[in-house]
C-alpha atoms as a printed R data frame, in Angstrom:
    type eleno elety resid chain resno       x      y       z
1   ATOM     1    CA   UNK     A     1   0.000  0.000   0.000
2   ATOM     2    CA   UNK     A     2   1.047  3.388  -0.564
3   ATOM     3    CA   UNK     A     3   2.504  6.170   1.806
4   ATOM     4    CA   UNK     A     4   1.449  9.158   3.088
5   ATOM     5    CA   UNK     A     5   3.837 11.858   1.073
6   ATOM     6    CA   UNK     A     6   5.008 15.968   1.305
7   ATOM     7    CA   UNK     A     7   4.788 17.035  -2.088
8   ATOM     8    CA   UNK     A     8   6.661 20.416  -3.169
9   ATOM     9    CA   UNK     A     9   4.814 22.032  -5.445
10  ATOM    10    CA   UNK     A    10   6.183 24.681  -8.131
11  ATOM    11    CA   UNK     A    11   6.928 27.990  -6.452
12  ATOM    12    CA   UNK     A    12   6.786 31.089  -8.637
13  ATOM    13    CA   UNK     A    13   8.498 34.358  -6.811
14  ATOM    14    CA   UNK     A    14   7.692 37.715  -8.250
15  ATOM    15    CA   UNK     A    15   7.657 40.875  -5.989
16  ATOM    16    CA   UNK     A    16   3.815 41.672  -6.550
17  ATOM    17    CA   UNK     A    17   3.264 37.928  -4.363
18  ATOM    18    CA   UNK     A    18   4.405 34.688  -4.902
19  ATOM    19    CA   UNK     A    19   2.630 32.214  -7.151
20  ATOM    20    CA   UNK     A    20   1.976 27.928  -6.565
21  ATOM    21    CA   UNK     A    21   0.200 25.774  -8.707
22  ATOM    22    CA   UNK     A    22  -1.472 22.183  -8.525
23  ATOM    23    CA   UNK     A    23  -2.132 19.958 -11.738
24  ATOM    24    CA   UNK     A    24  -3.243 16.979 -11.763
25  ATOM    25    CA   UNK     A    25  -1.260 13.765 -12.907
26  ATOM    26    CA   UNK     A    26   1.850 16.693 -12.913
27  ATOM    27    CA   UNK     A    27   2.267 17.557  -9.313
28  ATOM    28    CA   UNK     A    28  -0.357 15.241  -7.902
29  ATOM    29    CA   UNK     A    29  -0.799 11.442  -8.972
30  ATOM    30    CA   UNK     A    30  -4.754 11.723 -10.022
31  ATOM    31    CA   UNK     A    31  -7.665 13.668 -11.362
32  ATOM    32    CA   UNK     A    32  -9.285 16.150  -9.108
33  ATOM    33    CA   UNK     A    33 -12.400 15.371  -9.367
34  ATOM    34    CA   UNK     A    34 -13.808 17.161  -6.106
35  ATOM    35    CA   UNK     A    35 -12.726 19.787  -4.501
36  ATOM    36    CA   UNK     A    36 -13.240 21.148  -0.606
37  ATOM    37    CA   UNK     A    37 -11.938 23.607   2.205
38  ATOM    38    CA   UNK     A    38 -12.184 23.866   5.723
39  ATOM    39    CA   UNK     A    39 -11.737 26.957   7.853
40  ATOM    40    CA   UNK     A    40 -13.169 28.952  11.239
41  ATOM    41    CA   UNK     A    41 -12.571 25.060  13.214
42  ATOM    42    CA   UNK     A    42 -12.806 26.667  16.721
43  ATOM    43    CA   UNK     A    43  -9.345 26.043  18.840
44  ATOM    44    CA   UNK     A    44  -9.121 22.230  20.499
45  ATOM    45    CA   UNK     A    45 -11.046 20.859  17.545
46  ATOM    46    CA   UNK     A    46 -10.128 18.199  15.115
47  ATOM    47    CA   UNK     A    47 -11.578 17.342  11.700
48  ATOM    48    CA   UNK     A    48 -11.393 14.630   9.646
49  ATOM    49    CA   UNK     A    49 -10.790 11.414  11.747
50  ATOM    50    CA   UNK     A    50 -11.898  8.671   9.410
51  ATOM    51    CA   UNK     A    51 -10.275  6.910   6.080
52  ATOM    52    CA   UNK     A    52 -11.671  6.047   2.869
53  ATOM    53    CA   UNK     A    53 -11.171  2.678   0.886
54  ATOM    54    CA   UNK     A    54 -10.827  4.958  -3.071
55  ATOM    55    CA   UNK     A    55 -10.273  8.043  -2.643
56  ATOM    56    CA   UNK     A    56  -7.090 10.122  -2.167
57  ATOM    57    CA   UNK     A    57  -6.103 12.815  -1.416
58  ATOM    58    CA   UNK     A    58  -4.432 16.027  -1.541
59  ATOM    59    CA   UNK     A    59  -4.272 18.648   1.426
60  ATOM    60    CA   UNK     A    60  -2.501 21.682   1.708
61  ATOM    61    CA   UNK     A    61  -2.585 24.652   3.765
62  ATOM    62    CA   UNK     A    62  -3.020 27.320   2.104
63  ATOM    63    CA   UNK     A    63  -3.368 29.971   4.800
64  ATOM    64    CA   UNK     A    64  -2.005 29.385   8.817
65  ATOM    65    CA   UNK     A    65  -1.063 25.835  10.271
66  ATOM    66    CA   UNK     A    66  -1.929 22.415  11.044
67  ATOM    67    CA   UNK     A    67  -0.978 18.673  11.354
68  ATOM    68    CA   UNK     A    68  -2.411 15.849   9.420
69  ATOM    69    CA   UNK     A    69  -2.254 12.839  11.736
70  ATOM    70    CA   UNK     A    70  -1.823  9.480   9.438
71  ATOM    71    CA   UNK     A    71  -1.952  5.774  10.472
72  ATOM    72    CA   UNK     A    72  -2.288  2.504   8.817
73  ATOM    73    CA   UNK     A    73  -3.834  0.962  11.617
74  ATOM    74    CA   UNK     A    74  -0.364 -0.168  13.015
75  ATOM    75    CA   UNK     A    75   2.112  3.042  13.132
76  ATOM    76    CA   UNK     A    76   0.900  6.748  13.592
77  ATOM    77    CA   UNK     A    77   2.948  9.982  11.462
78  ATOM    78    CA   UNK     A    78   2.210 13.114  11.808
79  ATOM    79    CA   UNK     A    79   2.831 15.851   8.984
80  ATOM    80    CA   UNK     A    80   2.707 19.711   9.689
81  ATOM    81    CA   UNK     A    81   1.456 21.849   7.117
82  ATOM    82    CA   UNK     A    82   1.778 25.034   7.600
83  ATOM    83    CA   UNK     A    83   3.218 26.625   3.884
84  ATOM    84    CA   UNK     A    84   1.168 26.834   1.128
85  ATOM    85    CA   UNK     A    85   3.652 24.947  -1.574
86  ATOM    86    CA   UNK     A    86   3.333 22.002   0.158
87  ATOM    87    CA   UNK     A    87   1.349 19.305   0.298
88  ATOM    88    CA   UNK     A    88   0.368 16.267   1.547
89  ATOM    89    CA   UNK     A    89  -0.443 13.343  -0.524
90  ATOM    90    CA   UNK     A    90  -2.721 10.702   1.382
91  ATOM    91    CA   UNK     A    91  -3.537  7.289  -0.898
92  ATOM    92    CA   UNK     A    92  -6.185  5.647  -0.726
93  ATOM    93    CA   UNK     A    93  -7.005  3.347   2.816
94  ATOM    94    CA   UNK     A    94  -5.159  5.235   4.878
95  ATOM    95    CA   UNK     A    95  -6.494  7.055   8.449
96  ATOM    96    CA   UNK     A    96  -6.291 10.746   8.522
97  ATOM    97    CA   UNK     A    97  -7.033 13.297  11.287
98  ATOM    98    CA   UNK     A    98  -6.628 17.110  10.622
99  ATOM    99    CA   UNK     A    99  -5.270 18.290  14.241
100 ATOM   100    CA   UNK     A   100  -3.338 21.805  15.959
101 ATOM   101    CA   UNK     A   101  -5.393 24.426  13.599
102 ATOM   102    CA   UNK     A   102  -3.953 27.762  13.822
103 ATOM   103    CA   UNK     A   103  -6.504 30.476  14.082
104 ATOM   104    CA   UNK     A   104  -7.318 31.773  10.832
105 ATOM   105    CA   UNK     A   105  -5.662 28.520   9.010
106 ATOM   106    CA   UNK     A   106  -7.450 27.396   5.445
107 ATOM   107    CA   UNK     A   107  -6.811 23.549   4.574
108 ATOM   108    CA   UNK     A   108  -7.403 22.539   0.538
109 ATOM   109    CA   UNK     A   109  -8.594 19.485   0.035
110 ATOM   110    CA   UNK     A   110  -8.288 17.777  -3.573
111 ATOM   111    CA   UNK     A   111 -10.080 14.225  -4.109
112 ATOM   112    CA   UNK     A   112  -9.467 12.256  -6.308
113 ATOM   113    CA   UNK     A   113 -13.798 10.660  -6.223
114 ATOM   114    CA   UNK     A   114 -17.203 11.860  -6.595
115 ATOM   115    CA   UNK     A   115 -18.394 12.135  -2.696
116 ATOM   116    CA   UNK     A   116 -19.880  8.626  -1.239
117 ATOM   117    CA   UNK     A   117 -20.813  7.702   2.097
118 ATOM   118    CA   UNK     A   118 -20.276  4.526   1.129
119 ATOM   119    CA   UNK     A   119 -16.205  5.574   0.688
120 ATOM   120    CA   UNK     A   120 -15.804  6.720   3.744
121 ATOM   121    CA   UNK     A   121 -14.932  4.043   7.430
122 ATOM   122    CA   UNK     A   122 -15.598  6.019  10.609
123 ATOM   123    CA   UNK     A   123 -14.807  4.095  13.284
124 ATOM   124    CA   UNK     A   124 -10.928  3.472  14.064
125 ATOM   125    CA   UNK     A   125 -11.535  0.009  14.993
126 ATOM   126    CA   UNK     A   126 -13.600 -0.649  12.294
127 ATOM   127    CA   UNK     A   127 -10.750  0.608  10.154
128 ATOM   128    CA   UNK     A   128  -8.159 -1.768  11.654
129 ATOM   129    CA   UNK     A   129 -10.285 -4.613  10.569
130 ATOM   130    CA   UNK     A   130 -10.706 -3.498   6.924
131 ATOM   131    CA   UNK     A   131  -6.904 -3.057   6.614
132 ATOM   132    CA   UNK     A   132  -5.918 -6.082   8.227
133 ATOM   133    CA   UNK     A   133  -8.915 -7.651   5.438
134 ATOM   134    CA   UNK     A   134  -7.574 -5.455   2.850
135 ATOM   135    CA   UNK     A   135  -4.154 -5.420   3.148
């Protein structure tokens, strides 16, 4: 199974601002084919906190700070984000929690699937289970 993964993405510098972009298949191994954000989470809370068994993911902040927690169910890695040309690849069947949200912060989320319930496992335990079924 795939890993968790930083991805750099291209950084164009110019005095008038600075510049990143995200294409699919270039910097980011799929089509986008859905596209969310999350912002205002008030201070303690988490978001996320579940896995899904097709759909990755790309998350980046683009504004402030946070950690993506990531576990397969046997080891836990954490990943701060906190500059906007980087990212964080998640595959597929993978548990992620969004955690340590700055105020003001602004995560991007690219998908890589049309949203399902039926994608989605939200119960830790319950995720252990599929993995260890799944591989």
């Amino acid at each position: 199974m795939k890993k968790a993964e930083i991805i750099q993405l291209p950084k164009i510098e110019d005095s008038r601002g600075n510049l990143s972009i995200i294409e699919q298949f270039k910097n980011i191994p799929f089509e986008i084919r859905r596209v969310h954000w999350i912002y205002d989470v008030p201070g303690g809370k988490d978001r996320g906190g579940h896995a899904y068994k097709e759909t990755q993911e790309f998350i980046v902040a683009l504004s402030g700070s946070f950690d993506v927690e990531i576990s397969d169910g046997t080891e836990k890695q954490v990943f701060p984000l906190n500059r906007s040309y980087y990212g964080l690849y998640v595959p597929q069947g993978l548990w992620r929690c969004m955690t340590n949200f700055s105020t003001n912060s602004l995560a991007l989320v690219l998908s890589s699937t049309d949203f399902s319930d039926d994608d989605y496992i939200m119960e830790y335990e319950e995720f252990k289970q599929w993995r260890v079924q799944h591989g």
